[in-house]
Short mmCIF file of C-alpha atoms in Angstrom, two decimals:
data_model
loop_
_atom_site.label_atom_id
_atom_site.label_comp_id
_atom_site.label_asym_id
_atom_site.label_seq_id
_atom_site.Cartn_x
_atom_site.Cartn_y
_atom_site.Cartn_z
CA MET U 19 -87.82 126.68 69.93
CA SER U 20 -88.58 124.99 66.67
CA ASN U 21 -87.38 121.48 67.37
CA SER U 22 -85.86 119.19 69.92
CA SER U 23 -82.31 120.28 69.12
CA SER U 24 -82.93 123.87 70.16
CA PHE U 25 -82.49 123.08 73.86
CA ASN U 26 -80.11 120.85 75.72
CA GLU U 27 -82.21 119.57 78.61
CA PHE U 28 -85.68 118.44 79.69
CA LEU U 29 -87.44 118.90 83.00
CA LEU U 30 -88.78 115.76 84.65
CA LEU U 31 -91.85 115.50 86.87
CA ALA U 32 -90.99 115.93 90.54
CA PHE U 33 -92.47 113.64 93.17
CA ALA U 34 -92.73 116.45 95.72
CA ASP U 35 -92.16 120.19 96.12
CA THR U 36 -91.18 120.39 99.78
CA ARG U 37 -87.67 119.47 100.88
CA GLU U 38 -88.87 116.96 103.47
CA LEU U 39 -90.94 115.01 100.93
CA GLN U 40 -88.09 115.12 98.42
CA LEU U 41 -85.78 113.52 100.96
CA LEU U 42 -88.49 110.96 101.82
CA HIS U 43 -88.79 110.10 98.13
CA PHE U 44 -85.01 109.73 97.93
CA ALA U 45 -84.95 107.42 100.96
CA LEU U 46 -87.83 105.25 99.68
CA PHE U 47 -86.36 104.88 96.20
CA LEU U 48 -82.93 104.19 97.68
CA GLY U 49 -84.38 101.36 99.78
CA ILE U 50 -86.24 99.91 96.79
CA TYR U 51 -83.16 100.23 94.58
CA LEU U 52 -80.88 98.51 97.09
CA ALA U 53 -83.45 95.74 97.58
CA ALA U 54 -83.59 95.22 93.81
CA LEU U 55 -79.79 95.15 93.54
CA LEU U 56 -79.49 92.65 96.39
CA GLY U 57 -82.37 90.37 95.36
CA ASN U 58 -81.54 90.20 91.67
CA GLY U 59 -77.83 89.97 92.38
CA LEU U 60 -78.39 86.95 94.62
CA ILE U 61 -80.56 85.23 92.01
CA ILE U 62 -77.98 85.86 89.26
CA THR U 63 -75.17 84.55 91.44
CA ALA U 64 -77.12 81.50 92.62
CA ALA U 65 -78.35 80.60 89.12
CA ALA U 66 -74.85 80.98 87.69
CA CYS U 67 -72.92 79.17 90.44
CA ASP U 68 -75.23 76.36 91.62
CA HIS U 69 -75.10 73.47 89.13
CA ARG U 70 -78.54 72.26 90.29
CA LEU U 71 -80.02 75.47 88.88
CA HIS U 72 -78.50 75.01 85.42
CA THR U 73 -81.91 74.34 83.89
CA PRO U 74 -83.96 76.32 81.34
CA MET U 75 -86.25 77.81 83.99
CA TYR U 76 -83.38 79.27 86.00
CA PHE U 77 -81.51 80.33 82.86
CA PHE U 78 -84.50 82.46 81.90
CA LEU U 79 -84.83 83.68 85.49
CA LEU U 80 -81.18 84.78 85.38
CA ASN U 81 -81.92 86.76 82.21
CA LEU U 82 -85.00 88.27 83.84
CA SER U 83 -82.91 89.43 86.80
CA LEU U 84 -80.37 91.02 84.46
CA LEU U 85 -83.17 92.89 82.68
CA ASP U 86 -84.67 93.97 86.00
CA LEU U 87 -81.32 95.35 87.17
CA GLY U 88 -80.99 97.28 83.94
CA ASN U 89 -84.58 98.54 84.13
CA ILE U 90 -84.40 99.96 87.60
CA SER U 91 -80.88 101.34 87.08
CA THR U 92 -82.07 103.27 84.02
CA THR U 93 -84.84 105.18 85.79
CA VAL U 94 -84.45 105.25 89.56
CA PRO U 95 -80.93 106.66 90.18
CA LYS U 96 -81.60 109.82 88.16
CA SER U 97 -84.90 110.39 89.96
CA MET U 98 -83.15 109.92 93.32
CA ALA U 99 -80.39 112.34 92.35
CA ASN U 100 -82.92 114.97 91.28
CA SER U 101 -84.75 114.73 94.61
CA LEU U 102 -81.50 114.82 96.58
CA TRP U 103 -80.17 117.88 94.75
CA ASP U 104 -83.59 119.56 94.39
CA THR U 105 -83.57 119.71 90.61
CA ARG U 106 -85.70 118.38 87.76
CA ALA U 107 -83.26 118.64 84.88
CA ILE U 108 -82.04 115.85 82.64
CA SER U 109 -79.77 116.43 79.67
CA TYR U 110 -81.01 115.92 76.11
CA SER U 111 -78.62 112.98 75.63
CA GLY U 112 -79.55 111.60 79.05
CA CYS U 113 -83.22 111.72 78.13
CA ALA U 114 -82.57 109.95 74.82
CA ALA U 115 -80.55 107.29 76.68
CA GLN U 116 -83.37 106.75 79.18
CA VAL U 117 -85.90 106.36 76.36
CA PHE U 118 -83.68 103.87 74.53
CA PHE U 119 -82.65 101.72 77.49
CA SER U 120 -86.02 101.72 79.24
CA PHE U 121 -87.84 100.76 76.03
CA PHE U 122 -85.14 98.20 75.18
CA LEU U 123 -85.24 96.52 78.59
CA PHE U 124 -89.03 96.72 79.04
CA THR U 125 -89.62 95.18 75.62
CA ALA U 126 -87.00 92.48 76.09
CA GLU U 127 -88.49 91.61 79.49
CA PHE U 128 -91.96 91.35 77.98
CA TYR U 129 -90.76 88.91 75.33
CA LEU U 130 -88.74 86.99 77.91
CA LEU U 131 -91.82 86.58 80.10
CA THR U 132 -93.58 85.15 77.03
CA VAL U 133 -90.72 82.68 76.52
CA MET U 134 -90.91 81.72 80.21
CA ALA U 135 -94.62 80.98 79.81
CA TYR U 136 -93.77 78.69 76.89
CA ASP U 137 -91.12 76.98 79.02
CA ARG U 138 -93.67 76.29 81.77
CA TYR U 139 -96.18 75.06 79.18
CA VAL U 140 -93.72 72.55 77.70
CA ALA U 141 -92.54 71.42 81.16
CA ILE U 142 -96.06 70.63 82.39
CA CYS U 143 -98.12 69.87 79.27
CA ARG U 144 -95.43 68.13 77.17
CA PRO U 145 -92.92 66.79 79.70
CA LEU U 146 -91.71 63.93 77.46
CA HIS U 147 -90.60 66.43 74.82
CA TYR U 148 -89.12 68.95 77.26
CA GLY U 149 -85.50 67.86 76.81
CA THR U 150 -85.81 68.17 73.03
CA LEU U 151 -87.80 71.40 72.79
CA MET U 152 -85.94 73.21 75.57
CA ASP U 153 -82.35 72.10 75.10
CA SER U 154 -79.55 74.55 75.85
CA ARG U 155 -79.24 75.76 72.26
CA ALA U 156 -82.96 76.47 71.98
CA CYS U 157 -82.96 78.34 75.29
CA VAL U 158 -80.03 80.52 74.25
CA LYS U 159 -81.70 81.30 70.92
CA MET U 160 -84.99 82.27 72.59
CA ALA U 161 -83.28 84.49 75.17
CA ALA U 162 -81.13 86.09 72.46
CA ALA U 163 -84.24 86.72 70.37
CA ALA U 164 -85.89 88.52 73.31
CA TRP U 165 -82.84 90.75 73.85
CA ALA U 166 -82.38 91.42 70.12
CA SER U 167 -86.08 92.23 69.62
CA GLY U 168 -85.99 94.69 72.50
CA PHE U 169 -82.86 96.35 71.09
CA LEU U 170 -84.32 96.74 67.58
CA HIS U 171 -87.65 98.04 68.91
CA ALA U 172 -85.87 100.56 71.13
CA LEU U 173 -83.60 101.74 68.32
CA LEU U 174 -86.54 102.29 65.98
CA HIS U 175 -88.74 104.06 68.54
CA THR U 176 -85.97 106.24 69.97
CA ALA U 177 -84.77 107.39 66.55
CA ASN U 178 -88.32 108.11 65.45
CA THR U 179 -89.29 109.96 68.65
CA PHE U 180 -86.27 112.26 68.68
CA SER U 181 -86.68 113.07 64.98
CA ILE U 182 -90.05 114.68 65.79
CA PRO U 183 -90.06 118.47 66.32
CA LEU U 184 -90.70 119.17 70.02
CA CYS U 185 -91.76 122.75 70.60
CA GLN U 186 -94.46 122.53 73.30
CA GLY U 187 -92.00 123.24 76.10
CA LYS U 188 -89.48 120.92 77.66
CA THR U 189 -91.40 119.57 80.68
CA VAL U 190 -91.83 115.78 80.61
CA ASP U 191 -94.84 114.68 82.67
CA GLN U 192 -93.06 111.67 84.13
CA PHE U 193 -90.21 111.01 86.56
CA PHE U 194 -88.14 109.55 83.72
CA CYS U 195 -88.07 110.08 79.96
CA GLU U 196 -90.42 107.82 78.04
CA ILE U 197 -92.18 108.11 74.72
CA PRO U 198 -95.84 109.03 75.55
CA PRO U 199 -95.05 112.22 77.55
CA LEU U 200 -92.45 113.24 74.97
CA LEU U 201 -95.02 112.96 72.18
CA LYS U 202 -97.15 115.50 74.06
CA LEU U 203 -94.41 118.05 73.35
CA SER U 204 -94.75 117.64 69.59
CA CYS U 205 -95.98 120.59 67.58
CA SER U 206 -96.62 118.84 64.26
CA ASP U 207 -98.49 115.86 62.85
CA SER U 208 -95.24 113.95 62.45
CA TYR U 209 -95.78 112.44 65.91
CA LEU U 210 -98.50 110.27 64.35
CA SER U 211 -95.82 108.02 62.85
CA GLU U 212 -94.57 107.17 66.33
CA VAL U 213 -98.14 106.67 67.54
CA GLY U 214 -98.59 104.21 64.68
CA LEU U 215 -95.44 102.35 65.72
CA LEU U 216 -96.68 102.22 69.31
CA VAL U 217 -100.01 100.79 68.14
CA VAL U 218 -98.19 98.09 66.16
CA GLY U 219 -96.07 97.35 69.23
CA ALA U 220 -99.19 97.19 71.38
CA CYS U 221 -100.74 94.68 68.98
CA LEU U 222 -97.62 92.51 69.24
CA ALA U 223 -97.76 92.83 73.03
CA LEU U 224 -101.44 91.87 72.99
CA GLY U 225 -100.59 88.82 70.89
CA CYS U 226 -97.95 87.81 73.45
CA PHE U 227 -100.44 88.34 76.26
CA ILE U 228 -103.02 86.12 74.52
CA PHE U 229 -100.33 83.46 74.04
CA ILE U 230 -99.43 83.63 77.74
CA ALA U 231 -103.10 83.46 78.77
CA LEU U 232 -103.81 80.44 76.54
CA SER U 233 -100.64 78.74 77.79
CA TYR U 234 -101.77 79.10 81.39
CA VAL U 235 -105.26 77.85 80.62
CA GLN U 236 -103.68 74.63 79.32
CA ILE U 237 -101.15 74.56 82.17
CA PHE U 238 -103.77 74.80 84.91
CA THR U 239 -105.97 72.28 83.11
CA ALA U 240 -103.06 69.84 83.09
CA VAL U 241 -102.10 70.61 86.70
CA LEU U 242 -105.59 69.86 87.97
CA ARG U 243 -105.33 66.41 86.37
CA ILE U 244 -102.19 65.53 88.33
CA PRO U 245 -103.27 62.80 90.79
CA SER U 246 -100.80 63.55 93.59
CA GLU U 247 -101.21 66.61 95.78
CA GLN U 248 -97.43 66.99 95.97
CA GLY U 249 -97.20 67.07 92.18
CA ARG U 250 -99.90 69.74 91.94
CA HIS U 251 -98.18 71.80 94.62
CA LYS U 252 -94.84 71.64 92.78
CA ALA U 253 -96.45 72.62 89.49
CA PHE U 254 -98.28 75.55 91.05
CA SER U 255 -95.10 76.68 92.83
CA MET U 256 -93.37 76.91 89.44
CA CYS U 257 -96.20 78.69 87.64
CA LEU U 258 -97.87 81.05 90.14
CA PRO U 259 -94.80 83.31 90.67
CA HIS U 260 -94.42 83.77 86.93
CA LEU U 261 -98.13 84.46 86.53
CA ALA U 262 -97.99 87.10 89.29
CA VAL U 263 -95.01 88.83 87.65
CA VAL U 264 -96.64 88.76 84.22
CA SER U 265 -99.94 90.11 85.54
CA LEU U 266 -98.35 93.08 87.32
CA PHE U 267 -95.92 93.96 84.54
CA ILE U 268 -98.26 93.58 81.59
CA SER U 269 -101.43 95.06 83.10
CA THR U 270 -99.78 98.27 84.33
CA GLY U 271 -97.53 98.69 81.28
CA LEU U 272 -100.26 98.19 78.69
CA PHE U 273 -102.69 100.40 80.58
CA ALA U 274 -100.09 103.18 80.84
CA TYR U 275 -99.45 103.15 77.10
CA LEU U 276 -102.99 102.44 75.84
CA LYS U 277 -105.22 104.35 78.25
CA PRO U 278 -107.38 107.07 76.62
CA PRO U 279 -106.18 110.66 77.03
CA SER U 280 -109.44 111.57 78.81
CA ILE U 281 -108.37 109.68 81.95
CA SER U 282 -104.72 110.65 81.79
CA SER U 283 -103.26 112.79 84.56
CA PRO U 284 -99.72 113.35 85.90
CA ALA U 285 -100.60 111.67 89.22
CA LEU U 286 -102.08 108.57 87.56
CA ASP U 287 -99.19 108.34 85.09
CA LEU U 288 -96.74 108.62 87.98
CA VAL U 289 -98.38 105.79 89.95
CA LEU U 290 -98.55 103.54 86.89
CA ALA U 291 -94.89 104.19 86.06
CA VAL U 292 -93.86 103.22 89.58
CA LEU U 293 -95.93 100.02 89.30
CA TYR U 294 -94.33 98.84 86.06
CA ALA U 295 -90.86 100.42 86.24
CA VAL U 296 -89.93 100.37 89.95
CA VAL U 297 -91.95 97.73 91.79
CA PRO U 298 -91.38 94.65 89.55
CA PRO U 299 -87.54 94.71 89.62
CA ALA U 300 -87.63 94.85 93.43
CA ALA U 301 -90.54 92.43 93.87
CA ASN U 302 -89.57 89.77 91.31
CA PRO U 303 -86.77 88.19 93.39
CA LEU U 304 -89.12 87.91 96.38
CA ILE U 305 -91.98 86.53 94.28
CA TYR U 306 -89.83 83.89 92.60
CA SER U 307 -88.10 82.77 95.78
CA MET U 308 -91.16 82.56 98.07
CA ARG U 309 -92.62 79.33 96.58
CA ASN U 310 -89.45 77.92 95.01
CA LYS U 311 -87.75 75.41 97.29
CA GLU U 312 -84.72 74.84 95.03
CA LEU U 313 -84.01 78.55 94.73
CA LYS U 314 -84.47 79.14 98.46
CA GLU U 315 -81.99 76.37 99.24
CA ALA U 316 -79.48 77.73 96.72
CA LEU U 317 -79.81 81.26 98.13
CA LYS U 318 -79.44 79.93 101.67
CA LYS U 319 -76.22 78.13 100.76
CA LEU U 320 -74.94 81.22 98.96
CA VAL U 321 -75.57 83.43 102.00
CA GLN U 322 -73.96 80.86 104.29
CA LEU U 323 -70.91 80.71 102.03
CA VAL U 324 -70.55 84.50 102.03
CA LEU U 325 -70.88 84.66 105.82
CA PHE U 326 -68.38 81.82 106.26
CA GLN U 327 -65.81 83.57 104.08
CA GLN U 328 -66.18 86.77 106.10
CA GLN U 329 -65.40 85.00 109.35
#
């Protein structure tokens, strides 16, 4: 096979070989997927319906939940179906779609997390200018820029990846299609162009990470100067969940894409992919609601309203 168009499917990495473990994998991923759907769905509904949550922070959180739902829906259902039906196959077009949407949503989420760090910085370090810097128009523009940047990045990388001749077999060493394992199937030096694009993307990601880190240095410096304990607690409750999400998402994602080939292995790649593609969409709603009193109250009222309507 001389190029990627000479076959019509890829083979994904299986989580297990025995039928019992395949069904266990299906059950675990189903539970995680349903938890992600429920948690993010509640946050989207609460942020959209409760007027008290019509603030920049919850607007960005609503966008984050939408991205998380898209992320986990791009990768997990196909993996569950393969385990349930004891197959590893994914169509060529399905693989291209997974590459595009996963890269699109991952990149958009990364930029959105950077915007959320800026929002927290302005709220705590420049509170008198918050209404001006973070008005509704500015928030919409920043969220739209995150989505648009992710879309353009994904379009460029997907088109470039699938223009590369792939003749080293059709087995993708991952449970979903993504760019690094696909590049391993290349049989020419043309894959170096995509590697170059990934390096440029990694530099942009590193710049965002440095911006987030510097923002939180200033945030925590300002928080520690707050005289009241209640004020410090409120500030930390707004910032710590975001910092936890950023740390998990960025550390695992960057390590997966930038780790040297000498320490790469299918098992390690599989664990890393679960940590940045499966765990965050399910964990984010819990992380953001644990220390957020306003969100917990809004979710409580939403659940009570649903239960009341069912009676």
